[in-house]
Each structure stands twice: as C-alpha cells, then as structure tokens.
PDB file of C-alpha atoms in Angstrom:
ATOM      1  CA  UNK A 110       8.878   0.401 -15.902  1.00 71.00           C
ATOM      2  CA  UNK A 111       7.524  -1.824 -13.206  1.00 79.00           C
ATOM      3  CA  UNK A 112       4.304  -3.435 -13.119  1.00 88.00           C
ATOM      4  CA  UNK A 113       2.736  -6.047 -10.941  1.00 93.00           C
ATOM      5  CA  UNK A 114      -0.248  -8.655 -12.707  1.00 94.00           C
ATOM      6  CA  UNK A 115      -2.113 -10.470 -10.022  1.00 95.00           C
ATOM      7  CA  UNK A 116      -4.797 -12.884 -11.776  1.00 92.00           C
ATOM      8  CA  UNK A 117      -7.691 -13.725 -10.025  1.00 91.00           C
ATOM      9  CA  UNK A 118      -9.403 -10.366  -8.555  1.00 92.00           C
ATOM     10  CA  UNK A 119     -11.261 -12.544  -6.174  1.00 95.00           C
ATOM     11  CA  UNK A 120     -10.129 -16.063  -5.196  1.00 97.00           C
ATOM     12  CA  UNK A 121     -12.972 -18.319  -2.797  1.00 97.00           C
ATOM     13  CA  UNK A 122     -11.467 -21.828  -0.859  1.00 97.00           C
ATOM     14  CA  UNK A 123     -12.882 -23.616   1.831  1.00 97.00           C
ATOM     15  CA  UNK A 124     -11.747 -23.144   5.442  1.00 97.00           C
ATOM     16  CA  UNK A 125      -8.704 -25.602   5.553  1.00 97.00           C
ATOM     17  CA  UNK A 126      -7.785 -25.437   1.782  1.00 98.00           C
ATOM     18  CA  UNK A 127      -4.817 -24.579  -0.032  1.00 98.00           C
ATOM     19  CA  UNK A 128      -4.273 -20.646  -0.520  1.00 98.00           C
ATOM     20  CA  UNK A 129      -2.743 -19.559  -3.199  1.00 98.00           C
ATOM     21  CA  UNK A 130      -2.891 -15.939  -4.380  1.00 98.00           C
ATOM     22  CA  UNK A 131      -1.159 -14.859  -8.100  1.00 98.00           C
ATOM     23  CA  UNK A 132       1.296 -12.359  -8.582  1.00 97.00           C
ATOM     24  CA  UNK A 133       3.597 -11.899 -11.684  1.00 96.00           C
ATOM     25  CA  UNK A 134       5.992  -8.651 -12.249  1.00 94.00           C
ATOM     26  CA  UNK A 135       7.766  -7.069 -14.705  1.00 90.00           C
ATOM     27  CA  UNK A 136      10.778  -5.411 -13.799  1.00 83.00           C
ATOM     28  CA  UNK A 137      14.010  -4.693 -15.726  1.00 77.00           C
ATOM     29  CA  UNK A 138      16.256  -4.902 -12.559  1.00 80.00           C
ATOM     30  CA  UNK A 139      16.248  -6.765  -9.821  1.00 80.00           C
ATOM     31  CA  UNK A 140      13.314  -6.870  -7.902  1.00 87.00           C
ATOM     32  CA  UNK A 141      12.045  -6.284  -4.384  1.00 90.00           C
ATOM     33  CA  UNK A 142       8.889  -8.036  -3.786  1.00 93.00           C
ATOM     34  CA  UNK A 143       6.027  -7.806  -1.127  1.00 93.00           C
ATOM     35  CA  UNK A 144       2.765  -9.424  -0.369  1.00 96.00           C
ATOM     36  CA  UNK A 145       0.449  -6.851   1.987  1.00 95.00           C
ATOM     37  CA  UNK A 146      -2.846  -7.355   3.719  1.00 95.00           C
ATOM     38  CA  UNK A 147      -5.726  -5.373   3.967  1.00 92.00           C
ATOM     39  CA  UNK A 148      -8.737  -5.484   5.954  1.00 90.00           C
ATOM     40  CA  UNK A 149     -12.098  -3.275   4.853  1.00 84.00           C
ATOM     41  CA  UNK A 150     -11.509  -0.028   5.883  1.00 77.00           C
ATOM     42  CA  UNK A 151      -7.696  -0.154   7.306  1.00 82.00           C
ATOM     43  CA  UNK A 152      -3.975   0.260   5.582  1.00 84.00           C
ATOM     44  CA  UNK A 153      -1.617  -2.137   4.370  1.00 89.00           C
ATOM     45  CA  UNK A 154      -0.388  -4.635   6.915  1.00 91.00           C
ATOM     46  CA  UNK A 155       3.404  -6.234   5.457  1.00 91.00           C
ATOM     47  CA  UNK A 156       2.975 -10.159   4.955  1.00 95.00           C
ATOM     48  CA  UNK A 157       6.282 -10.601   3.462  1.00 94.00           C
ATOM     49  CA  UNK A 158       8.683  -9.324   1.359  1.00 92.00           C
ATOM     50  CA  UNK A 159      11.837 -10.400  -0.805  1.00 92.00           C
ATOM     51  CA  UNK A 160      14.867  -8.865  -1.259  1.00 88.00           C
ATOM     52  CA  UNK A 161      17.713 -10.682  -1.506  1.00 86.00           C
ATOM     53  CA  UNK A 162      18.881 -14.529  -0.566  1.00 88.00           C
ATOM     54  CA  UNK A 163      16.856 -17.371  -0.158  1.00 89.00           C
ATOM     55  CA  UNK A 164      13.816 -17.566  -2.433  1.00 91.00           C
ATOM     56  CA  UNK A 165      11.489 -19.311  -0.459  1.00 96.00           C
ATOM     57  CA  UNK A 166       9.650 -16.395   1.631  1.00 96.00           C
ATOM     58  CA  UNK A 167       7.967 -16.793   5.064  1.00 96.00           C
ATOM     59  CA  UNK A 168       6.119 -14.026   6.417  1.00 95.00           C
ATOM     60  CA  UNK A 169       3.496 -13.807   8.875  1.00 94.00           C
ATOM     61  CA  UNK A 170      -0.177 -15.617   9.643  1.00 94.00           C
ATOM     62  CA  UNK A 171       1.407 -19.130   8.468  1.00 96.00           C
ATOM     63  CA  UNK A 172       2.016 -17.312   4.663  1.00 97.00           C
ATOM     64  CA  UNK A 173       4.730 -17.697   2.435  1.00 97.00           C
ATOM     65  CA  UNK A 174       6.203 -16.810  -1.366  1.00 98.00           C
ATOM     66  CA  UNK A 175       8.396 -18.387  -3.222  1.00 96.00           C
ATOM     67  CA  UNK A 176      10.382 -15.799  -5.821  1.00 95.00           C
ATOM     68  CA  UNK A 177      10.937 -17.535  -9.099  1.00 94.00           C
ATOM     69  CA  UNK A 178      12.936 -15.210 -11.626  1.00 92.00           C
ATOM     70  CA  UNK A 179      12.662 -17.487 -14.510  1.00 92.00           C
ATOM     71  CA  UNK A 180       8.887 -17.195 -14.459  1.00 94.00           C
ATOM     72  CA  UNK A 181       8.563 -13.802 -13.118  1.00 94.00           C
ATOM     73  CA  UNK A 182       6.388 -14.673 -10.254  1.00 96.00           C
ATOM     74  CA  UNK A 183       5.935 -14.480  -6.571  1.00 97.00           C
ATOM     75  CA  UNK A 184       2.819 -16.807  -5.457  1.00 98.00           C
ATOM     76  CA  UNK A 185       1.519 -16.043  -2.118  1.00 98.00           C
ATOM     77  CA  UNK A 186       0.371 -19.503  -0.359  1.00 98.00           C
ATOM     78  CA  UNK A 187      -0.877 -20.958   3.402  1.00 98.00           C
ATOM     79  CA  UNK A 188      -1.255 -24.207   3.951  1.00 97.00           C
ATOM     80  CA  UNK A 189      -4.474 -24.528   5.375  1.00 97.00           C
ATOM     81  CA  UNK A 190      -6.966 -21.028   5.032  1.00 97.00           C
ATOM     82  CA  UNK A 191      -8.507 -19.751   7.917  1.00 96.00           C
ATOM     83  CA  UNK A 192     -11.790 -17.715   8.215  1.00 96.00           C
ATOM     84  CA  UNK A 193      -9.632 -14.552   9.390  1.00 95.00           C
ATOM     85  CA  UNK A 194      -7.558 -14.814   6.339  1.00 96.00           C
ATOM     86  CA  UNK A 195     -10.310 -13.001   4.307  1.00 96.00           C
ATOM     87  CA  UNK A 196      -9.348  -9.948   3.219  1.00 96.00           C
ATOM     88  CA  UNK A 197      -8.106  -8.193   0.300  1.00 94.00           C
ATOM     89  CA  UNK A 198      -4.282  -8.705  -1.127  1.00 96.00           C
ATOM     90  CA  UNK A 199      -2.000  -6.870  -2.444  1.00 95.00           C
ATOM     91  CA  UNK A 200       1.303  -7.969  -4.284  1.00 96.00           C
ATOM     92  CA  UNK A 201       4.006  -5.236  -4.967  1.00 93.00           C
ATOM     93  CA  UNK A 202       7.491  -4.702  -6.272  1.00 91.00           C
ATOM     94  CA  UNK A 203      10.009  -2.166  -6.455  1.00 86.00           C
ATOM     95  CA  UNK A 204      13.559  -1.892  -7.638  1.00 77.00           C
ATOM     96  CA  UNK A 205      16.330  -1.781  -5.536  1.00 68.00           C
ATOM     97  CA  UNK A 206      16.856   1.059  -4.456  1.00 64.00           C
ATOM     98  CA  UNK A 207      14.291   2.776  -5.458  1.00 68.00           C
ATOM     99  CA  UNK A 208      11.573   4.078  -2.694  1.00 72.00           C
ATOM    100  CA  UNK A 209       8.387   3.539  -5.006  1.00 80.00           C
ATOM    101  CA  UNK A 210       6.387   0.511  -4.284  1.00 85.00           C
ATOM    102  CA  UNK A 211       4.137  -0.380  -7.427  1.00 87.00           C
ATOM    103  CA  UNK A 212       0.792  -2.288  -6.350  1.00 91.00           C
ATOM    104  CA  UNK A 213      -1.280  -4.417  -8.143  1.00 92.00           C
ATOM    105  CA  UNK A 214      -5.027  -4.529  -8.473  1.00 91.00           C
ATOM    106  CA  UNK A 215      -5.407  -6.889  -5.449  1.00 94.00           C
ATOM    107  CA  UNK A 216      -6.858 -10.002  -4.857  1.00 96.00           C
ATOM    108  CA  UNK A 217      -9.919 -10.233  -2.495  1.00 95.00           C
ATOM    109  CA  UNK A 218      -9.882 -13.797  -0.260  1.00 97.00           C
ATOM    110  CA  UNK A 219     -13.003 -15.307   0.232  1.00 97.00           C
ATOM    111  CA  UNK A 220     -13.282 -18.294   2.934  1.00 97.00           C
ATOM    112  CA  UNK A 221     -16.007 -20.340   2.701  1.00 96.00           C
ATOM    113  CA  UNK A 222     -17.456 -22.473   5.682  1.00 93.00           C
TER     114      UNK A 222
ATOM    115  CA  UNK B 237       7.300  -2.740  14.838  1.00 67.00           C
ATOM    116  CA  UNK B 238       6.705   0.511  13.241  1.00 78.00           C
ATOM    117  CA  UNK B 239       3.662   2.134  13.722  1.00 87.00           C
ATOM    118  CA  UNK B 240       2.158   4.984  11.423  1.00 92.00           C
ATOM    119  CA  UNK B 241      -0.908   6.703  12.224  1.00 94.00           C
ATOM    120  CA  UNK B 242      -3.137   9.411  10.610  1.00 96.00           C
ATOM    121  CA  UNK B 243      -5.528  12.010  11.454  1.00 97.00           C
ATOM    122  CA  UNK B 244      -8.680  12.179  10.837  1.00 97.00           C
ATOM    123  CA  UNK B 245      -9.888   8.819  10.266  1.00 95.00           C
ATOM    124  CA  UNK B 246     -13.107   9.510   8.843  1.00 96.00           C
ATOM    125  CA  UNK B 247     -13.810  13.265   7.746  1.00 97.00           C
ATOM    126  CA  UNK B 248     -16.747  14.778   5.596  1.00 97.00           C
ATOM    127  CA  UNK B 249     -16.747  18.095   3.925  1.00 96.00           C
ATOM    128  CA  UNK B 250     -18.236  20.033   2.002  1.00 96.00           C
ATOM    129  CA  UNK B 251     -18.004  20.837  -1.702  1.00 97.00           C
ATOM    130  CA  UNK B 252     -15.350  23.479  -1.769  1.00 97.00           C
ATOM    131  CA  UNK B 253     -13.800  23.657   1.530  1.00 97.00           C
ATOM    132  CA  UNK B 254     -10.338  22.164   2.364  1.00 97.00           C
ATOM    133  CA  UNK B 255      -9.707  19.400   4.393  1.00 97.00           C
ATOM    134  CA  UNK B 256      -5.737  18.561   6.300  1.00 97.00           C
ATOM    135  CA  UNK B 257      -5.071  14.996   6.690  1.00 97.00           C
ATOM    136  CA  UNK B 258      -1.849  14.190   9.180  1.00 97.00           C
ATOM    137  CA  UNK B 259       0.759  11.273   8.807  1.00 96.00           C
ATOM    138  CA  UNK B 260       2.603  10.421  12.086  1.00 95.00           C
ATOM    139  CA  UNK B 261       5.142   7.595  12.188  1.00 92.00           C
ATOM    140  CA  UNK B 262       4.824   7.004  15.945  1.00 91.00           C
ATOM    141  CA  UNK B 263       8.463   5.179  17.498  1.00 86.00           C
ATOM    142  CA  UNK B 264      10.447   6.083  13.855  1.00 85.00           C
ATOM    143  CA  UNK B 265      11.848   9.087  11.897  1.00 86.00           C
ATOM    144  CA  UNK B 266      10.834   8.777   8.770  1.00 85.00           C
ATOM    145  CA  UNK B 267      12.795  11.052   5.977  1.00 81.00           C
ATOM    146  CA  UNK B 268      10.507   9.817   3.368  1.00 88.00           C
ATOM    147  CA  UNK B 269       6.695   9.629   3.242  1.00 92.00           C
ATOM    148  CA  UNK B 270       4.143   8.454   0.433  1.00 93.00           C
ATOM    149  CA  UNK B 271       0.794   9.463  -0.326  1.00 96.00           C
ATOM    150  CA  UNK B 272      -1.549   7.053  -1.862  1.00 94.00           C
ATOM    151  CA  UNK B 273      -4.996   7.344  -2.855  1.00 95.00           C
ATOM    152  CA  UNK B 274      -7.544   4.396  -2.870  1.00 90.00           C
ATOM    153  CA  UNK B 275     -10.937   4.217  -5.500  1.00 83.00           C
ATOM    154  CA  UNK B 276     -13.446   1.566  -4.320  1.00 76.00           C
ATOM    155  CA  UNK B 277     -12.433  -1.968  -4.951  1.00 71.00           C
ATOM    156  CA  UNK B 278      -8.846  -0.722  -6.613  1.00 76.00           C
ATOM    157  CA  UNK B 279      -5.565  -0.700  -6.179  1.00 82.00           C
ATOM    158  CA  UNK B 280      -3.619   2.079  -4.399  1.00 87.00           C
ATOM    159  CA  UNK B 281      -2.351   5.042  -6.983  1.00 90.00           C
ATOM    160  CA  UNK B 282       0.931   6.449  -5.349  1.00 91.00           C
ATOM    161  CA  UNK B 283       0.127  10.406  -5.579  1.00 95.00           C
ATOM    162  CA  UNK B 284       3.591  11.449  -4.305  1.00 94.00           C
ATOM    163  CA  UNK B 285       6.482  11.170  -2.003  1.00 92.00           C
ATOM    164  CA  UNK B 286       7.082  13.586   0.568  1.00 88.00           C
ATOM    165  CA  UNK B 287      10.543  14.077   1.541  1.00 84.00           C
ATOM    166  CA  UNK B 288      11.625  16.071   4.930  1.00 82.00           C
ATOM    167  CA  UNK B 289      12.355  19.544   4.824  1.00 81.00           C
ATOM    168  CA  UNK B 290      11.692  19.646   1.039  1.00 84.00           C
ATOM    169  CA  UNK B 291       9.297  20.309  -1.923  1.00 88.00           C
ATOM    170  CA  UNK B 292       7.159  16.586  -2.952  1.00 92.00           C
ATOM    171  CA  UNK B 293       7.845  15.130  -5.992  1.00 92.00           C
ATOM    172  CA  UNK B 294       3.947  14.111  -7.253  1.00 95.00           C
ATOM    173  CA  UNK B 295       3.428  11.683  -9.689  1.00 93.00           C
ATOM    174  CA  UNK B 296       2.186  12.159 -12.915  1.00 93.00           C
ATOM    175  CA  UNK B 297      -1.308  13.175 -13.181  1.00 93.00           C
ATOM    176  CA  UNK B 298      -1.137  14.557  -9.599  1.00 95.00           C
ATOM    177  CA  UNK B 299      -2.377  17.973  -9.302  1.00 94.00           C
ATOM    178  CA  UNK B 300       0.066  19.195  -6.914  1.00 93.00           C
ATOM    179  CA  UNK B 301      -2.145  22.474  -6.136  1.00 95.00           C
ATOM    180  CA  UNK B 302      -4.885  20.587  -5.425  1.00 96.00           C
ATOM    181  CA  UNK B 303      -2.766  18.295  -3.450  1.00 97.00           C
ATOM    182  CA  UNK B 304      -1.053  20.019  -1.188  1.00 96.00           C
ATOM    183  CA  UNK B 305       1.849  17.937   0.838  1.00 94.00           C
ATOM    184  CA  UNK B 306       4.297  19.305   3.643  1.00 90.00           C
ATOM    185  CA  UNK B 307       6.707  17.297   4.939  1.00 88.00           C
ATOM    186  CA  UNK B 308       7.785  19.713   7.975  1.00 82.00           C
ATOM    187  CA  UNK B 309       9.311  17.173  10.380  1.00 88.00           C
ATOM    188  CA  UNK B 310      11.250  13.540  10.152  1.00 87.00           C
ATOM    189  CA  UNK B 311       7.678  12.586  11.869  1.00 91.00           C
ATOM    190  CA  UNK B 312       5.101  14.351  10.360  1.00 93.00           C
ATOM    191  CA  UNK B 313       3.796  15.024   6.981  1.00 94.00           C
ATOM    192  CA  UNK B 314       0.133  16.767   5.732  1.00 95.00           C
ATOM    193  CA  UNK B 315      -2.087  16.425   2.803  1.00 97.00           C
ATOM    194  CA  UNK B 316      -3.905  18.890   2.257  1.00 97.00           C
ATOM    195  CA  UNK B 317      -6.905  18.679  -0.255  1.00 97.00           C
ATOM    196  CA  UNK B 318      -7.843  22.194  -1.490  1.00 97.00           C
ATOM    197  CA  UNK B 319     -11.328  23.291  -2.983  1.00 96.00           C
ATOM    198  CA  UNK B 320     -12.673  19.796  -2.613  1.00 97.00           C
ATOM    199  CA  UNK B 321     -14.784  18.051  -4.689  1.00 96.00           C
ATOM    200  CA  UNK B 322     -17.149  15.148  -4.533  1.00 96.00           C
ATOM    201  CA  UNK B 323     -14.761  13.302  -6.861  1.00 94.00           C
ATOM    202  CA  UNK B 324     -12.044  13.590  -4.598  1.00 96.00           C
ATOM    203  CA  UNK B 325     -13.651  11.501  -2.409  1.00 95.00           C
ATOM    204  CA  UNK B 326     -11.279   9.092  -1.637  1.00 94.00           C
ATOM    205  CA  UNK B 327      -9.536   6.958   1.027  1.00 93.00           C
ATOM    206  CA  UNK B 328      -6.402   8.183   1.354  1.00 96.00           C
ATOM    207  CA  UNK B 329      -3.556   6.200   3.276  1.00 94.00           C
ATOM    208  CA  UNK B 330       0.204   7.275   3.563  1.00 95.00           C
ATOM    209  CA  UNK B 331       3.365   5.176   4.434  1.00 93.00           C
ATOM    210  CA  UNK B 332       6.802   5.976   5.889  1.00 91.00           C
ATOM    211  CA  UNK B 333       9.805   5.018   5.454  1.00 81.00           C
ATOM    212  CA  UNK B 334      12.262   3.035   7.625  1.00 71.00           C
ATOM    213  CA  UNK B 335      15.801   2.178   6.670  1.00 60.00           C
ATOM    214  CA  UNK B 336      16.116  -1.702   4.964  1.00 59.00           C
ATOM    215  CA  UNK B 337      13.467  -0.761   2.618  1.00 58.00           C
ATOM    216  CA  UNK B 338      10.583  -1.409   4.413  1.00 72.00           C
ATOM    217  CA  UNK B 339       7.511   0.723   4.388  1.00 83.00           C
ATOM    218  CA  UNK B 340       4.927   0.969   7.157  1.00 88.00           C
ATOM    219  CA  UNK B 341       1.212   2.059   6.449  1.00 90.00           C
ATOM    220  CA  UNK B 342      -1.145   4.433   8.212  1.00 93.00           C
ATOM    221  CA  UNK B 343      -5.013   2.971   8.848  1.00 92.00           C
ATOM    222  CA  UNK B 344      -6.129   5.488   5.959  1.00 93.00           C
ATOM    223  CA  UNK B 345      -8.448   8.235   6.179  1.00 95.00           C
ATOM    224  CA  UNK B 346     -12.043   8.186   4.332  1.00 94.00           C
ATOM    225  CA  UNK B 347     -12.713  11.569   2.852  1.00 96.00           C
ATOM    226  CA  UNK B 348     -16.417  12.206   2.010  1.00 96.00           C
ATOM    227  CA  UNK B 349     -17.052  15.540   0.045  1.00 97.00           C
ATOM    228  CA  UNK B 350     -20.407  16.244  -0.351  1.00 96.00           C
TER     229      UNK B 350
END
C-alpha cells in the first residue's frame, strides 16, 4: 500500500531563505508524485507533480522537486521564500494508474520577517 | 485551468438534520469525483470516489449511509450528510478528475453541526 512521510509538521525560514519541505513515499510500483498548496480555509491548489521523464520537477510560485527513486523521496524546494509562501503543504502519491491520491500529514510554512 | 467549485461554502446545522453539499467542475467533465474530509490541522482522509452514473465505492471506515454520494452528471456530484452530528463537523473538499491524471480541488465546504 502507499503511504506518504513528510517530516517536519511545521517548518519556519526567514523571508529570502532556502525552502525545503520533506516528503518520502512508499510505493511498490511506480509512483506519481505531487506537491499541493493550501491556504487556511481553501482546497488544494497543484504545485507540481511527477509522472514520468525528467526528475527534476518545476511547478509553480518559483517551486520545484526533484524525484529520487533510490531514496524514496520527493523534496519540495524555492530558492528564496517569500512571505506569501506561508501556507500549509501537502505531498502525495499515487500509482499509475490508479485514481487515489494518498496525502500526507502536511507541512505548515512559516516565514519569518 | 480547471476549475471545481462547491456549494455551500460555509453551512451550520443542527444536530440531526441533513445537510447536501454540491461539487461542480466548471469548464470540464469529470467521470470521476473524490470526496475528502479534513480534521483540524490534518491531513485529508479520502471518504470515496464517485463515479458518473454509478454507485460510490467508499473507503474503508466510510459509513456510506451516513454519507450519502450521487454522482448524477459528468459535472456534478452531492454529498449528502444524513442525521448529522456534532462530530461530523468537518471541512469537506472534493476533487475531479481530468484526463492525464491530474486532479483539480473544490475551495471546501465548512460544516458546523451544532
């Protein structure tokens, strides 16, 4: 069965800084991957997602995630965090061909000043 | 892109009434719909998958009489939560389906049973 670990339930960097958000998944077929948004009180917004191809992932906002099969992991990072990037993330997966999308526990973004 | 909505946005009940939530994908058909329910500060539980023109397929746990789901048109699809209680409050948010295996979200609905 699937599952999706993302460490960190809330992550805090300074306007500017490196983001980088934790997701590892289990899965005994190839995966599909995706990294969603969400803002208090609204759905799921799609940041990115992997399916097949290239590994290195570029979504939306200046985010990207780099699929790494050998460790079982799909990191969400942006270069440089901006106040509007706080929120809450979510990292999923699903197998191919399957409609289900599993979620993790999300990962709320803190910017500081 | 895609755009989902849903109807009500906010609703409050009360203790044993029934409350019908709508799921509209907007510019799409969608043949397949999900259901997922939200607790404070957690992740979203997938409650079931509502396919057109058939019976949903709830996921384990799910009471599906409690959780009623029709799936009547390719953009349209209902929740329907029966004999609420205050522990079904909730925020419930549903997704459809568009071909390339992408899923769009609705802006959830906050159910308050009281």
């Amino acid at each position: 069965a699937q599952s999706v670990t993302q460490l960190g339930s809330h992550v805090s960097v300074s306007e500017g800084a490196l983001v980088l958000l934790r997701c590892n998944y289990s899965s005994s077929v190839p995966p599909y991957l995706f990294w969603y948004v969400q803002y208090p009180n609204q759905g799921l917004q799609l940041l990115l997602k992997y399916t097949t191809g290239a590994t290195l992932v570029k979504g939306i906002n200046g985010f990207e995630a780099e699929f790494k099969k050998s460790e079982t992991s799909f990191h969400l990072t942006k270069p440089s965090a901006h106040m509007s990037d706080a929120a809450e993330y979510f990292c999923a997966v699903s197998d191919q061909g399957d409609d289900k999308i599993i979620f993790g526990k999300g990962t709320r973004l803190h910017i500081l000043p | 892109g895609a755009v989902v909505s849903q109807h009500p946005s906010r609703v409050i009940c009360k203790s044993g009434t029934s409350v019908k939530i709508e799921c509209r994908s907007l510019d799409f058909q969608a043949t397949t719909m999900f259901w997922y329910r939200q607790f404070p500060k957690k992740s979203l539980m997938l409650m079931a998958t509502s396919n057109e023109g058939s019976k949903a397929t709830y996921e384990q746990g799910v009471e599906k009489d409690k959780f009623l789901i029709n799936h009547a048109s390719l953009t349209l699809s209902t929740l329907t939560v029966t004999s609420a209680h205050p522990e079904d409050s909730s925020f419930y948010i549903c997704s459809a389906r568009v071909p390339h295996y992408e899923q769009y979200f609705g802006p959830g609905t906050r159910l308050t049973v009281t």
